[in-house]
XYZ file of C-alpha atoms in Angstrom:
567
model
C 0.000 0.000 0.000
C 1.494 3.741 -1.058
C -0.203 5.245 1.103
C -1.958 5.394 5.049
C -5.167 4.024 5.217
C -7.956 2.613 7.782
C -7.425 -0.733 8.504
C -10.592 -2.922 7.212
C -12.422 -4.351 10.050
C -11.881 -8.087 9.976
C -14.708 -10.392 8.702
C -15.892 -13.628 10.288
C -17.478 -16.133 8.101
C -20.457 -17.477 9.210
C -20.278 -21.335 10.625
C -20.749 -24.137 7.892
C -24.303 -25.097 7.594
C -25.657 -21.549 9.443
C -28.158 -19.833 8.379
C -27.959 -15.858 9.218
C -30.960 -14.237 9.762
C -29.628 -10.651 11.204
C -28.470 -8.158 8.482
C -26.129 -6.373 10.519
C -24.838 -9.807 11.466
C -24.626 -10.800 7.727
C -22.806 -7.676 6.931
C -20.271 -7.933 9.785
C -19.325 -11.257 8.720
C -18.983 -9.832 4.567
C -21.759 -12.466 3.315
C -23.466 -10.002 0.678
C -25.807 -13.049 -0.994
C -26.988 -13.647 2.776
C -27.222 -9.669 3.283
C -29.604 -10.310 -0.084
C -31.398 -13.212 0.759
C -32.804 -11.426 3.973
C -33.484 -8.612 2.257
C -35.751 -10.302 -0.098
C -37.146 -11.970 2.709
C -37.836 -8.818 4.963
C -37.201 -5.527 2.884
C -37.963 -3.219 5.383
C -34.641 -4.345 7.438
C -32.528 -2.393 5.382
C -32.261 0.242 7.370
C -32.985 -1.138 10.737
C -30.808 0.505 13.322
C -28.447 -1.112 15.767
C -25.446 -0.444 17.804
C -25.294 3.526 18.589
C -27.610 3.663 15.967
C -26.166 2.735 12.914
C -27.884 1.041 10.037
C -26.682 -2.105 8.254
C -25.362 0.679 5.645
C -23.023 2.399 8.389
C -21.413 -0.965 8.791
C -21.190 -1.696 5.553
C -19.341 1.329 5.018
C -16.947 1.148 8.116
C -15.393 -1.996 6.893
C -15.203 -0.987 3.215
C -17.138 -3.492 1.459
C -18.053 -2.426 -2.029
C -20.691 -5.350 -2.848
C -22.852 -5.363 0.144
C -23.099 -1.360 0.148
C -24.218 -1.909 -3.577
C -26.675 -4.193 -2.469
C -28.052 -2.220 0.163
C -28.321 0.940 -2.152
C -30.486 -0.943 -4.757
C -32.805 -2.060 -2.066
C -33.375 1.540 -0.908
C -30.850 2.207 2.007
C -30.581 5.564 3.119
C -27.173 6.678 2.048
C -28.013 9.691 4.404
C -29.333 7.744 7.635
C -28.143 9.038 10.845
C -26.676 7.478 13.955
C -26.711 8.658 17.719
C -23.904 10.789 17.021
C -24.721 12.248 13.660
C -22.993 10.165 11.605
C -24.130 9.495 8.128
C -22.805 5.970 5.921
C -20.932 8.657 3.926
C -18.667 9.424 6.687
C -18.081 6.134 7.322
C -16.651 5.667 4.226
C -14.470 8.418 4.019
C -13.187 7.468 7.418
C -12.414 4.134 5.339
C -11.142 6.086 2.253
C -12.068 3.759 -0.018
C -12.894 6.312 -3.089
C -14.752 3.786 -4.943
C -17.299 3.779 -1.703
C -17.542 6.998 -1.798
C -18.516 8.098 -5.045
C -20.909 5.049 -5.146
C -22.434 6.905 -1.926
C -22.579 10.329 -3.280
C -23.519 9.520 -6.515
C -26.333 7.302 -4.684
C -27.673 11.010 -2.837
C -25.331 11.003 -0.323
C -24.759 14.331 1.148
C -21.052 15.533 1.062
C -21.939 18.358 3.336
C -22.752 16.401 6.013
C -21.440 16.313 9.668
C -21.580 15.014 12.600
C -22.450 16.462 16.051
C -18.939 17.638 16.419
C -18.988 19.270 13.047
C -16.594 16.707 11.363
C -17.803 16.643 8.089
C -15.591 14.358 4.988
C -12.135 16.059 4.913
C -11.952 15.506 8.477
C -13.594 11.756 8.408
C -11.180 11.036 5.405
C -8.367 12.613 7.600
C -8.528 10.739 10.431
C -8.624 7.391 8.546
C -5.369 8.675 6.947
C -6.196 8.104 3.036
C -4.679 10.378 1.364
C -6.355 8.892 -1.827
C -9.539 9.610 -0.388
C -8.802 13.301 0.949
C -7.485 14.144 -3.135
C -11.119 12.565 -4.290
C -13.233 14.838 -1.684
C -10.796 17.863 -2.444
C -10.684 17.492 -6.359
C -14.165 15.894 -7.317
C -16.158 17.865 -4.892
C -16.848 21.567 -3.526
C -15.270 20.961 0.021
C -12.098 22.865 0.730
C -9.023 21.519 3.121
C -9.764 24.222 5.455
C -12.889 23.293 6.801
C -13.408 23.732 10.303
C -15.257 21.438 12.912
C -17.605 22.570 15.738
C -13.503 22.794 17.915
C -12.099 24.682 15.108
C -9.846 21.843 14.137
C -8.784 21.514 10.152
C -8.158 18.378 8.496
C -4.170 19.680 9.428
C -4.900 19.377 12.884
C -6.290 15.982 12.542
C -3.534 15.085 10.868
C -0.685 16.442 12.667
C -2.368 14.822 16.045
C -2.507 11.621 14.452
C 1.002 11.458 12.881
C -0.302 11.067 9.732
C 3.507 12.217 8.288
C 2.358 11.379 4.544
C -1.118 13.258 4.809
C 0.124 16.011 6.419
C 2.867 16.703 3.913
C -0.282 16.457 1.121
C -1.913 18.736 3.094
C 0.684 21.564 3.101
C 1.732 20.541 -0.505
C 0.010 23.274 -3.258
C -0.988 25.861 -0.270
C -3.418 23.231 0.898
C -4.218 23.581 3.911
C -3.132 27.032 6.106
C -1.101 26.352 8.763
C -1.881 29.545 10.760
C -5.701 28.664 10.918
C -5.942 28.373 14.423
C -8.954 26.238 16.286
C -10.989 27.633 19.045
C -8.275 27.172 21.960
C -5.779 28.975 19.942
C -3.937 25.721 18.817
C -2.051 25.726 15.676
C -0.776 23.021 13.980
C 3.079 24.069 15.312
C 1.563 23.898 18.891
C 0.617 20.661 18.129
C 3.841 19.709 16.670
C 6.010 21.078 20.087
C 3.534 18.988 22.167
C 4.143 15.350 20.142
C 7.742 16.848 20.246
C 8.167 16.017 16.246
C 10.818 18.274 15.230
C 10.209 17.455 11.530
C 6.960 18.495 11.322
C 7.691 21.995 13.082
C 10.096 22.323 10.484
C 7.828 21.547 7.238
C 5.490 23.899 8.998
C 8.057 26.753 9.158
C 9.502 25.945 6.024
C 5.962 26.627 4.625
C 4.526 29.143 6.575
C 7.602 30.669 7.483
C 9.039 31.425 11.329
C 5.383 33.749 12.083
C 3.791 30.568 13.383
C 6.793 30.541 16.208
C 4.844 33.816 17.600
C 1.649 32.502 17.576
C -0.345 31.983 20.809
C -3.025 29.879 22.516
C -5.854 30.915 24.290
C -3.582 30.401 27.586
C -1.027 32.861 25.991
C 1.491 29.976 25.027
C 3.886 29.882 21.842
C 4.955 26.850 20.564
C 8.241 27.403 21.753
C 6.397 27.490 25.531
C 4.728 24.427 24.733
C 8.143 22.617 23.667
C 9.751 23.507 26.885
C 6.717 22.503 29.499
C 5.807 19.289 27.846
C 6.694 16.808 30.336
C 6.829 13.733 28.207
C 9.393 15.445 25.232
C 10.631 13.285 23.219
C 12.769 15.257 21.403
C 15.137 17.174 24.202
C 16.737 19.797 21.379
C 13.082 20.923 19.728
C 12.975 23.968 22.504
C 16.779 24.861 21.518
C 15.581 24.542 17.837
C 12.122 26.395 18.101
C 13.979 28.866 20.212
C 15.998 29.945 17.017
C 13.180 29.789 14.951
C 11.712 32.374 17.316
C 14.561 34.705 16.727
C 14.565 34.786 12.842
C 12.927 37.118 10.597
C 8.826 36.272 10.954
C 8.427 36.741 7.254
C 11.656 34.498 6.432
C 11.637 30.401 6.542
C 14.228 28.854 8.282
C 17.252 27.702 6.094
C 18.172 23.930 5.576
C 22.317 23.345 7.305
C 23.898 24.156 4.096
C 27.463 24.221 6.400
C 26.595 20.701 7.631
C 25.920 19.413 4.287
C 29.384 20.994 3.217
C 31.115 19.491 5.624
C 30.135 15.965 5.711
C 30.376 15.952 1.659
C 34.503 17.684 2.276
C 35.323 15.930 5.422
C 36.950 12.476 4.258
C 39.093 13.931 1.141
C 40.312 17.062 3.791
C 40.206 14.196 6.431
C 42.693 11.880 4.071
C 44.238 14.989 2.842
C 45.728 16.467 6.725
C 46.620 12.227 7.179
C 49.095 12.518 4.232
C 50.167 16.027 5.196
C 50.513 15.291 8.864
C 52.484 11.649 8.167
C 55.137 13.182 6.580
C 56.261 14.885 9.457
C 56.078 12.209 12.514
C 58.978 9.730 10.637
C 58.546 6.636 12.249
C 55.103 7.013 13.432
C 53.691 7.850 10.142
C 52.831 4.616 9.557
C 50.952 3.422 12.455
C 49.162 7.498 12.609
C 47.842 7.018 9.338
C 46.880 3.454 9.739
C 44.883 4.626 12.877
C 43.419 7.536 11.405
C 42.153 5.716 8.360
C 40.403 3.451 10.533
C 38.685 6.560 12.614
C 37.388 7.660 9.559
C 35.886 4.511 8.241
C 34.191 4.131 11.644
C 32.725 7.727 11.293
C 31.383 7.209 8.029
C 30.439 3.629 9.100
C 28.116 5.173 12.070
C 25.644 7.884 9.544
C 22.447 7.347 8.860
C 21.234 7.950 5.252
C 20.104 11.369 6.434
C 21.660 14.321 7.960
C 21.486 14.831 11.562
C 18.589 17.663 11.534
C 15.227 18.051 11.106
C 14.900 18.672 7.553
C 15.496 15.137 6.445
C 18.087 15.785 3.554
C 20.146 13.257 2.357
C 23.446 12.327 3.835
C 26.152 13.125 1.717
C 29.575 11.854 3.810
C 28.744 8.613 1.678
C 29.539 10.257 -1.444
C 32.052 12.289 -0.526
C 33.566 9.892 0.999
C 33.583 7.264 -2.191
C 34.434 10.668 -4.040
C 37.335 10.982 -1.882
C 39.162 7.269 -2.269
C 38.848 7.908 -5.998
C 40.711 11.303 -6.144
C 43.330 10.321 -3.457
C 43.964 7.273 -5.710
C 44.232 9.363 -8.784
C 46.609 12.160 -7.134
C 48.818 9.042 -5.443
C 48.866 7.080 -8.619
C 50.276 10.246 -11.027
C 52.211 12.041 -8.148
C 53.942 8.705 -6.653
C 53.588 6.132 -8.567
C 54.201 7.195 -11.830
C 56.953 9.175 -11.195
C 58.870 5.956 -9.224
C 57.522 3.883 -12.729
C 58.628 5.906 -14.873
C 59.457 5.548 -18.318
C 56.245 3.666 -18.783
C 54.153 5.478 -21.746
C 51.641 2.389 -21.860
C 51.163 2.438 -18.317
C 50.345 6.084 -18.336
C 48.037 6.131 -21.003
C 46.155 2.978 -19.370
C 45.776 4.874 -16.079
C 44.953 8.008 -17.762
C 42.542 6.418 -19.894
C 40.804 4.526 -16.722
C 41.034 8.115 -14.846
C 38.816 9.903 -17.398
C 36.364 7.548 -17.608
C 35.948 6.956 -14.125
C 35.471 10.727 -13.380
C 33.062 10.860 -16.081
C 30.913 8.508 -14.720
C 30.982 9.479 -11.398
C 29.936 12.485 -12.168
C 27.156 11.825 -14.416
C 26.385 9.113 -11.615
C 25.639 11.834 -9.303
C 24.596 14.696 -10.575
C 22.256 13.308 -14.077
C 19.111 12.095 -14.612
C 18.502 8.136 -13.435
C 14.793 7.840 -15.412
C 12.780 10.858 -13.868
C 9.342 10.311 -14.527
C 7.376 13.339 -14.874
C 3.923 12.607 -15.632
C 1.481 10.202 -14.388
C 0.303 6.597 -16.514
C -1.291 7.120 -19.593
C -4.064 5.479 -21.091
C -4.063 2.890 -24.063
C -6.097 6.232 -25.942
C -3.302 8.561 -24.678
C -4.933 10.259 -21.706
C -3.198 10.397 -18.587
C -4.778 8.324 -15.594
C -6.714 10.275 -12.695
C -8.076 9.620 -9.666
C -11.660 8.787 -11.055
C -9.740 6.212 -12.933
C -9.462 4.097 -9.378
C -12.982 4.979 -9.397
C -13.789 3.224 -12.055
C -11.372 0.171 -11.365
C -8.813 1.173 -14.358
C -6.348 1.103 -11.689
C -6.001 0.410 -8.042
C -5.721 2.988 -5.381
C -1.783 1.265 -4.433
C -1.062 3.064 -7.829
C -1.271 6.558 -6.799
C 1.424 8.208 -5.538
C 1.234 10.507 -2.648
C 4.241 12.227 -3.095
C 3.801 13.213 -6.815
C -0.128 13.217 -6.699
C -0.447 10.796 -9.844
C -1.475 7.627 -10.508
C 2.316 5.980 -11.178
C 3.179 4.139 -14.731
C 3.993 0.735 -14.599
C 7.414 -0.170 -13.147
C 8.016 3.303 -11.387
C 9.109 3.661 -8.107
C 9.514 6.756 -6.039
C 12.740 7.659 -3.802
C 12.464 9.030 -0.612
C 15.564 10.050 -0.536
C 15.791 11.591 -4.040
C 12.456 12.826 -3.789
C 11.808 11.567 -7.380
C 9.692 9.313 -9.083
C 12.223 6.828 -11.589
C 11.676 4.335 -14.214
C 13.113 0.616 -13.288
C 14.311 1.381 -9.869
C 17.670 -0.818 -9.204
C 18.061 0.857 -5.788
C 19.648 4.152 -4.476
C 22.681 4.669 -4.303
C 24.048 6.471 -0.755
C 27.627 6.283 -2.599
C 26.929 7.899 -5.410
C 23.678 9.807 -3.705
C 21.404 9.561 -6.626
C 19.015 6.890 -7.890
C 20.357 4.025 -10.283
C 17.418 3.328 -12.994
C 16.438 3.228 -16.541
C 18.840 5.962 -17.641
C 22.247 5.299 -15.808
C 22.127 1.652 -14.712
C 23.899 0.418 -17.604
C 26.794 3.303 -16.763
C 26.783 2.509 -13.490
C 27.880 -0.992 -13.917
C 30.588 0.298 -16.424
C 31.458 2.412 -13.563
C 31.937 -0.597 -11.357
C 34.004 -2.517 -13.086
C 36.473 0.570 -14.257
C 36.749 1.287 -10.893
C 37.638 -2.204 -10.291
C 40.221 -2.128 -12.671
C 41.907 1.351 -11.246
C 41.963 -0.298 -7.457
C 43.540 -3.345 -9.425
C 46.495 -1.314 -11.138
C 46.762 0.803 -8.021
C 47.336 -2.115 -5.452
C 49.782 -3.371 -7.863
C 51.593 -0.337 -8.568
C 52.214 0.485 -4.800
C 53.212 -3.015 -4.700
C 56.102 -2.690 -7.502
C 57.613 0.879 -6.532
C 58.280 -0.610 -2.977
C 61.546 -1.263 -2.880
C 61.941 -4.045 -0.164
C 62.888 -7.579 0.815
C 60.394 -10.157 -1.112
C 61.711 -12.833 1.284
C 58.157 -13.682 2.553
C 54.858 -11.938 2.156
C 54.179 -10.992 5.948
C 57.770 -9.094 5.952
C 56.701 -7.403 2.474
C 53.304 -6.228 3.560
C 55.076 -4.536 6.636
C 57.613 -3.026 4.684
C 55.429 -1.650 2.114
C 53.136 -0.513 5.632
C 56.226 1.685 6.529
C 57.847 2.464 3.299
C 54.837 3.874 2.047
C 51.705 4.365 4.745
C 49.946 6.843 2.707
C 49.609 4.830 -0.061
C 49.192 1.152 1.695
C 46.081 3.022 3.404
C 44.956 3.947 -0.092
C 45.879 0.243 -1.302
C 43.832 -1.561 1.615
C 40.861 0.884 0.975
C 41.196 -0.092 -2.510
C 41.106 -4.238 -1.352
C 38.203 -3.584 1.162
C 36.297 -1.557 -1.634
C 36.916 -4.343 -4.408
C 35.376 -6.839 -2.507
C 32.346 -4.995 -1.943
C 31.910 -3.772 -5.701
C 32.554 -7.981 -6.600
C 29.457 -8.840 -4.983
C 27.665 -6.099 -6.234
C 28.483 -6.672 -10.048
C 27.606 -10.232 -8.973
C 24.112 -9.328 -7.968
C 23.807 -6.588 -10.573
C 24.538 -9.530 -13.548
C 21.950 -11.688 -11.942
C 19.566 -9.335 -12.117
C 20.197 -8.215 -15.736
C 20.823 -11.783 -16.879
C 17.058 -12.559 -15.110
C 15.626 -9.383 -17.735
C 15.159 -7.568 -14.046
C 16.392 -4.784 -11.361
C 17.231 -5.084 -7.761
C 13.712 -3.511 -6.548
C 11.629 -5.233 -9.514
C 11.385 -8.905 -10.086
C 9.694 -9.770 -13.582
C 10.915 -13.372 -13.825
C 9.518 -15.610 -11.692
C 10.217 -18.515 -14.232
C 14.048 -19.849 -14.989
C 15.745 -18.574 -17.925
C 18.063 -20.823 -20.173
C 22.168 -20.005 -19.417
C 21.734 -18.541 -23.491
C 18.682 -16.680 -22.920
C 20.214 -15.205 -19.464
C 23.693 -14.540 -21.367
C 21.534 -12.681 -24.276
C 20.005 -10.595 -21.641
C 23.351 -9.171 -20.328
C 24.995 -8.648 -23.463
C 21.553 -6.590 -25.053
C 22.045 -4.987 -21.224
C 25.426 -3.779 -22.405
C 24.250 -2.707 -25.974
C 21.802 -0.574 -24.713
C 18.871 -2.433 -26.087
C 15.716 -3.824 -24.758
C 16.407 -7.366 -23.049
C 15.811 -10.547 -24.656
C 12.326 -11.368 -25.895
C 12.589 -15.010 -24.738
C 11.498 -13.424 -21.106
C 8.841 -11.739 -22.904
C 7.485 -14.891 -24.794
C 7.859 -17.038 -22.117
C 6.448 -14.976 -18.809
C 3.775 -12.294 -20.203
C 3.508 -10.410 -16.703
C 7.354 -8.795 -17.985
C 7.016 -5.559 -19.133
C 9.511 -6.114 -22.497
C 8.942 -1.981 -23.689
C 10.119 -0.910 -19.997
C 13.791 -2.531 -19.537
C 16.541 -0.726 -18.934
C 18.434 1.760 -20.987
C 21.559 2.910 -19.858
């Protein structure tokens, strides 16, 4: 499921041989030709009335069954019938969110207008069941607005935001939505609520959105959200009062900046790290070896211990991965052409080989990291050209898993969208923290090229330090520490490279699977076994840039043969 939605209430079949005679019973336990049966039998218990007043319709609704709501409309249920608390079938169903309930209801004479006692009415229903499908129906197909207000004052936002709903509340504030300075009648913001669950996040998509005015904001007791933050009791995040408090002290009309120095310096830290290593060795003689070997290791247990995101609220990708991947490759480079070669030297061959593997291997990474994977920029298009909508789901042309809640579209076939990238791609393979960009239709083709160069540099290079080592070959333990003194600058470098080869060999291992199966990492097409000639024919189409083999095609129809990858 792409999205948050209400659970479906579980059904109970009815025991083998028994005969149900209730309707509300019959519905409860999803049997829609008993539900018919007893309505044939006794029409004028369609909408009898039962717990807190709801009719057979109300339940049908609650637990999202399509059929038996269709049944009970073309016997004459009341799609408007009330329960004790106000409740109509229609909010039921948007507290569901299944869309094709819905419409079936308000098409049927429902009344979208309706509310409850408390003034809830369908955005609010819809929010609190956390379908984000059915909130873009009732905001798009209907008059209602995502600023309604209940009998409390409370917007669909504030539902949202109390619930957690992450995913709906970032629809909500998508587009100028929903306004997150509404307040409700105690004075509460969204950001108040925010400081109270202690969600640092949130308070910063609210600020980035409605800018740092909402920090001066107060409740009917006079509080800011900054006041909130620091008399919670149960805060779960100890530094949102530190961070609200700077909020406070920015410009009101300004939004808060993302940690552009942060991102800076966890992209620059391991080259300068390696950098001040080979600078500082130089100077400490016989300890140069054993400083360098100690430092490495610091720095591969720094870059070991990040998450995939930056240490702050806004979320942004962590980019010590890629800097530090970045890093190994241009310390190799500058070792290979301003040690190696020199101590090599004459060796024209040699030098045009590494030269050669140099180029191409900053070529790639760069259009690794910085192009275009497979963006997909529209949403799935029709056989007759017209792109899909949400009363496509409606009409069961696609399902309601196929809309995206991030790009608000109902997704083409074998599309995935990143998190991290914040991008919908075509023929996700995975993302790549080391090269901090999606691989996919566009670049997975250049990214194993990029693989095995690199495989090839770390090859020459480990070899190369080996040769210009001038030491005792008398046994290998006795060489190794030699070269570990002679040279501790470049052995680092040279174990880096051995540690990082074995990694990349398993990953070109899994990557040729994959292509040889006509599939990617995150999609599996094949589920039948492929021939060793049909598997070979996919990899070498893979690396001629053409579609993969049609035997997949011919033999398993569920692969998508006009989607494969293109590099």
């Amino acid at each position: 499921m792409s999205y948050p939605k209400q659970p479906a209430y579980p059904s109970q079949p009815a025991a083998q041989g028994v005969i149900l005679s209730d309707i509300v019973q019959a519905v409860q336990q999803n049997a829609p030709t008993a539900c018919l049966d007893i309505l044939k039998a006794n029409p004028e218990k369609v909408d009898v009335k039962g717990f807190i007043g709801t009719t057979p319709l109300h339940q049908a609704c609650l637990r999202g069954v399509l059929s038996i709501a269709e049944i009970l409309l073309d016997r004459g249920a009341d799609p408007n019938a009330r329960s004790d608390h106000g409740e109509t079938p229609v909010l039921y169903a948007c507290r569901n969110g299944n869309v094709s309930l819905i419409h079936l209801l308000l098409t049927s004479g429902g009344d979208v207008d309706a509310t409850d006692k408390n003034g809830n009415g369908c955005m609010h229903y819809a929010s609190l069941g956390g379908s984000i499908v059915a909130v873009h129906y009732i905001g798009t197909q209907t008059h209602l607005n995502f600023n309604m207000q209940n009998n409390n004052g409370d917007t669909p936002l504030h539902i949202s935001c109390q619930n957690r709903s992450n995913m709906l509340t970032n629809f909500l504030l998508r587009n100028s939505r929903c306004d997150p300075c509404i307040q409700n009648n105690k004075g509460v913001t969204a950001l108040h609520i925010a400081a109270q669950l202690g969600d640092s996040e949130l308070c910063w998509r609210l600020l980035t959105i409605a800018t740092c005015r909402l920090c001066h904001i107060k409740d009917e007791l006079g509080n800011t959200p900054l006041d909130i933050a620091r008399n919670e009791p149960n805060q779960r995040n100890k530094s949102l009062p530190e961070q609200l408090a700077y909020y406070s002290k920015l410009d009101p009309i300004t939004s808060p900046n993302g940690p552009k120095g942060t991102w800076l310096t966890l992209a620059f830290l391991p080259f300068v790290w390696a950098g001040a290593v080979f600078v500082l060795s130089s100077y400490l003689g016989s300890f140069a070896a054993l400083f360098a070997l100690i430092a490495f290791l610091l720095l591969v247990a720094f870059v070991s211990r990040q998450s995939h995101r930056i240490p702050h609220p806004c979320g942004w990708p962590n980019p010590i991965f890629l800097g530090g991947f970045a890093a190994g490759i241009v310390h190799c480079i500058i070792g290979a052409f301003f040690k190696i070669l020199p101590a090599l030297w004459p060796c024209p061959v040699h030098f045009l080989v590494i030269v050669t593997l140099c180029l191409i291997c900053l070529y790639y990474l760069r259009y690794l990291a910085v192009g275009d994977p497979g963006i997909i920029r529209h949403g799935r298009v029709s056989a007759d050209g017209r792109e899909l909508a949400i009363m496509d789901i409606v009409r069961g042309n696609t399902k309601e898993a196929d809309f995206c809640p991030y790009t608000e579209v109902i997704k083409p076939e074998w599309s995935k969208y990143c998190r991290l990238c914040e991008r919908t791609v075509k023929n996700l393979d995975h993302h790549c923290l080391f090269l901090n960009n999606c691989i996919a239709t566009l670049n997975h083709r250049s990214f194993v090229v990029f693989l095995l160069v690199v495989m090839m540099l770390q090859t020459l290079f480990v070899v190369d330090v080996l040769l210009i080592t001038e030491t005792d070959m008398t046994s290998a333990q006795s060489y190794i520490s030699q070269v570990f003194h002679a040279q501790p600058w470049l052995f680092d470098l040279a174990l880096l490279c051995v540690l990082s080869f074995m990694w990349e060999f398993t990953l070109v291992a899994s990557q040729l699977i994959n292509i040889s199966r006509g599939q990617t990492g995150y999609f599996k097409r094949c589920k039948g076994k492929l021939t060793k000639m049909e598997a070979l024919l996919n990899i070498v189409r893979f690396f001629l840039n053409r579609k993969h083999s049609q035997f997949c095609e011919e033999k398993y129809p569920q692969v998508d043969g006009n989607s494969f990858l293109h590099a």
